XYZ file of C-alpha atoms in Angstrom:
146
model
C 109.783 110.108 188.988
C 110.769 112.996 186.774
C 113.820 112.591 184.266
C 116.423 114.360 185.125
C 117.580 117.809 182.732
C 119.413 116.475 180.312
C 118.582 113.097 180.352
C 118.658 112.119 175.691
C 116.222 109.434 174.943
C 113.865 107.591 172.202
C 110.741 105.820 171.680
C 109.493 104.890 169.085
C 105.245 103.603 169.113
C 103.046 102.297 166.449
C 99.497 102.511 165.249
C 97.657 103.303 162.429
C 98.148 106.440 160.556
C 95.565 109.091 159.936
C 97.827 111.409 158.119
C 100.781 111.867 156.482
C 100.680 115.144 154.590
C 104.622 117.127 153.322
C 104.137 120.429 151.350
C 100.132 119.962 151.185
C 100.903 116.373 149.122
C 99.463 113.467 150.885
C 101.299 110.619 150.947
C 100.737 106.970 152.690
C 102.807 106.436 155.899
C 103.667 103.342 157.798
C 101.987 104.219 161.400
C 105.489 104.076 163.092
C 106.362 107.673 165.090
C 109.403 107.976 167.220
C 110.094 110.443 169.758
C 113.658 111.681 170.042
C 114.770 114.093 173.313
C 118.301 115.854 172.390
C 120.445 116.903 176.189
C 120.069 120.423 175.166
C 116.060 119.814 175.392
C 115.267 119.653 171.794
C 112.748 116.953 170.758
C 111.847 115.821 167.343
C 109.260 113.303 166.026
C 109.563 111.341 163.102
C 106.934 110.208 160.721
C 107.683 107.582 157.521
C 106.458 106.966 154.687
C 108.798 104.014 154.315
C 111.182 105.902 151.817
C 111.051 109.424 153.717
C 111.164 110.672 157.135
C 109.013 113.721 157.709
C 110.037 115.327 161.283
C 108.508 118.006 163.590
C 111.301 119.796 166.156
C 110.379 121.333 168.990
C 111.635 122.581 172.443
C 110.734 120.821 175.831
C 110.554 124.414 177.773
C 107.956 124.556 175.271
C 105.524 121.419 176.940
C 102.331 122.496 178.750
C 99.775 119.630 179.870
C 96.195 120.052 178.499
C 93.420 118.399 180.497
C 96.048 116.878 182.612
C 96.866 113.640 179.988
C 97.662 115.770 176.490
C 101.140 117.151 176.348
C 101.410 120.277 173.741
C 104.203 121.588 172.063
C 105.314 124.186 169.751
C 106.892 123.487 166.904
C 109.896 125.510 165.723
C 110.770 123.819 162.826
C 109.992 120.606 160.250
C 111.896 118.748 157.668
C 111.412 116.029 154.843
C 113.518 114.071 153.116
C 115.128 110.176 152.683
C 115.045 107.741 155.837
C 118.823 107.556 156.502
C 119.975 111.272 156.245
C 120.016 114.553 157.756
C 117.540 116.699 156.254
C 117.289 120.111 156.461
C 114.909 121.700 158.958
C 112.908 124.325 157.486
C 112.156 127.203 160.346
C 110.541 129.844 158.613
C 106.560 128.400 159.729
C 103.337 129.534 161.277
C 100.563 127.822 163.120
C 103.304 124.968 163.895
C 102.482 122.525 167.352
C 102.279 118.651 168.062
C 100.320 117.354 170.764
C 99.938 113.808 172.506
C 99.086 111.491 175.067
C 101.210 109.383 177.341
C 101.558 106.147 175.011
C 102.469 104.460 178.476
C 99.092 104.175 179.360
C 97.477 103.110 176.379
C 96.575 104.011 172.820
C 97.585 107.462 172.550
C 96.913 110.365 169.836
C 100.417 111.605 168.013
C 99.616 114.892 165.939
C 101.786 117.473 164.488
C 101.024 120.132 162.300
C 102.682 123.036 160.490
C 102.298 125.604 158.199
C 105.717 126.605 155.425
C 104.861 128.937 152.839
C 101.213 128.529 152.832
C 102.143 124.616 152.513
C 100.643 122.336 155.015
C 102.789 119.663 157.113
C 101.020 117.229 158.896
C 100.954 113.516 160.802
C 99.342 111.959 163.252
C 98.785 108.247 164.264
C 96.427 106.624 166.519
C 98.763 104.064 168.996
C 98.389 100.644 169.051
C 98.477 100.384 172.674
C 101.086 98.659 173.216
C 103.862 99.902 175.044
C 106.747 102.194 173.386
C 110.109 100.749 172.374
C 112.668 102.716 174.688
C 116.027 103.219 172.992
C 117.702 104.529 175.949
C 115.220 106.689 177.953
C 113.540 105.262 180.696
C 109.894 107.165 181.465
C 108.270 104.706 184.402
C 104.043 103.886 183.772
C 102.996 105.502 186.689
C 100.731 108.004 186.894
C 101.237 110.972 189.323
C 98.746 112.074 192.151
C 95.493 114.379 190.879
């Protein structure tokens, strides 16, 4: 079952984090990601590091399945700031994409990555398996044909 265009939605999974990384400073991060899918297509993902949020946007027309069980994305623009506000996506970046799998079957791999200014911005979390906390999107675990 596909979601229909336009269908908004979140998730939000947790694991343990690998890395957390805003304007090439590392910084610790709780492990918690959540994906966010806008009506107009947008989609963001949010990484914490319990006082900031550091979030990668993207566009669904970008998605293209690798190895048929990794979705990739480019990434169009990022943003850091306090959990709790609006910050300000940044959209001047290079070498910019997130990538995952299905957290609906599993532990999954959430990585995103960009490049602002020579600055790196990076996260990525290894799942904990357990199944994502829907917010209002409803993705069935079933997995299609080969």
């Amino acid at each position: 079952m596909k979601p229909k265009d336009g269908q908004a939605g979140t998730w939000t999974v947790e694991g343990e984090c690998k890395r957390l990384v805003a304007r090439n400073e590392k910084l610790g991060c709780t492990g918690e990601v959540t994906r966010t899918k806008f009506s107009d297509g947008t989609i963001t993902f949010r990484f914490s590091d319990g006082e900031n949020w550091l979030v990668f946007r993207t566009k669904e027309a970008t998605a293209r399945l690798w190895q048929g069980y990794k979705t990739i994305l480019d990434v169009d623009g990022v943003a850091f700031g306090p959990v709790g506000s609006a910050p300000e996506i940044i959209t001047r970046i290079a070498g910019a994409g997130c990538s995952y799998g299905a957290p609906y079957f599993g532990q999954a791999n959430i990585d995103c990555r960009a490049v602002v200014d020579f600055r790196m911005w990076a996260a990525a979390v290894n799942t904990d398996g357990r199944l994502p906390v829907p917010d209002s999107e409803y993705i069935p675990p079933t997995r299609s044909a080969p």
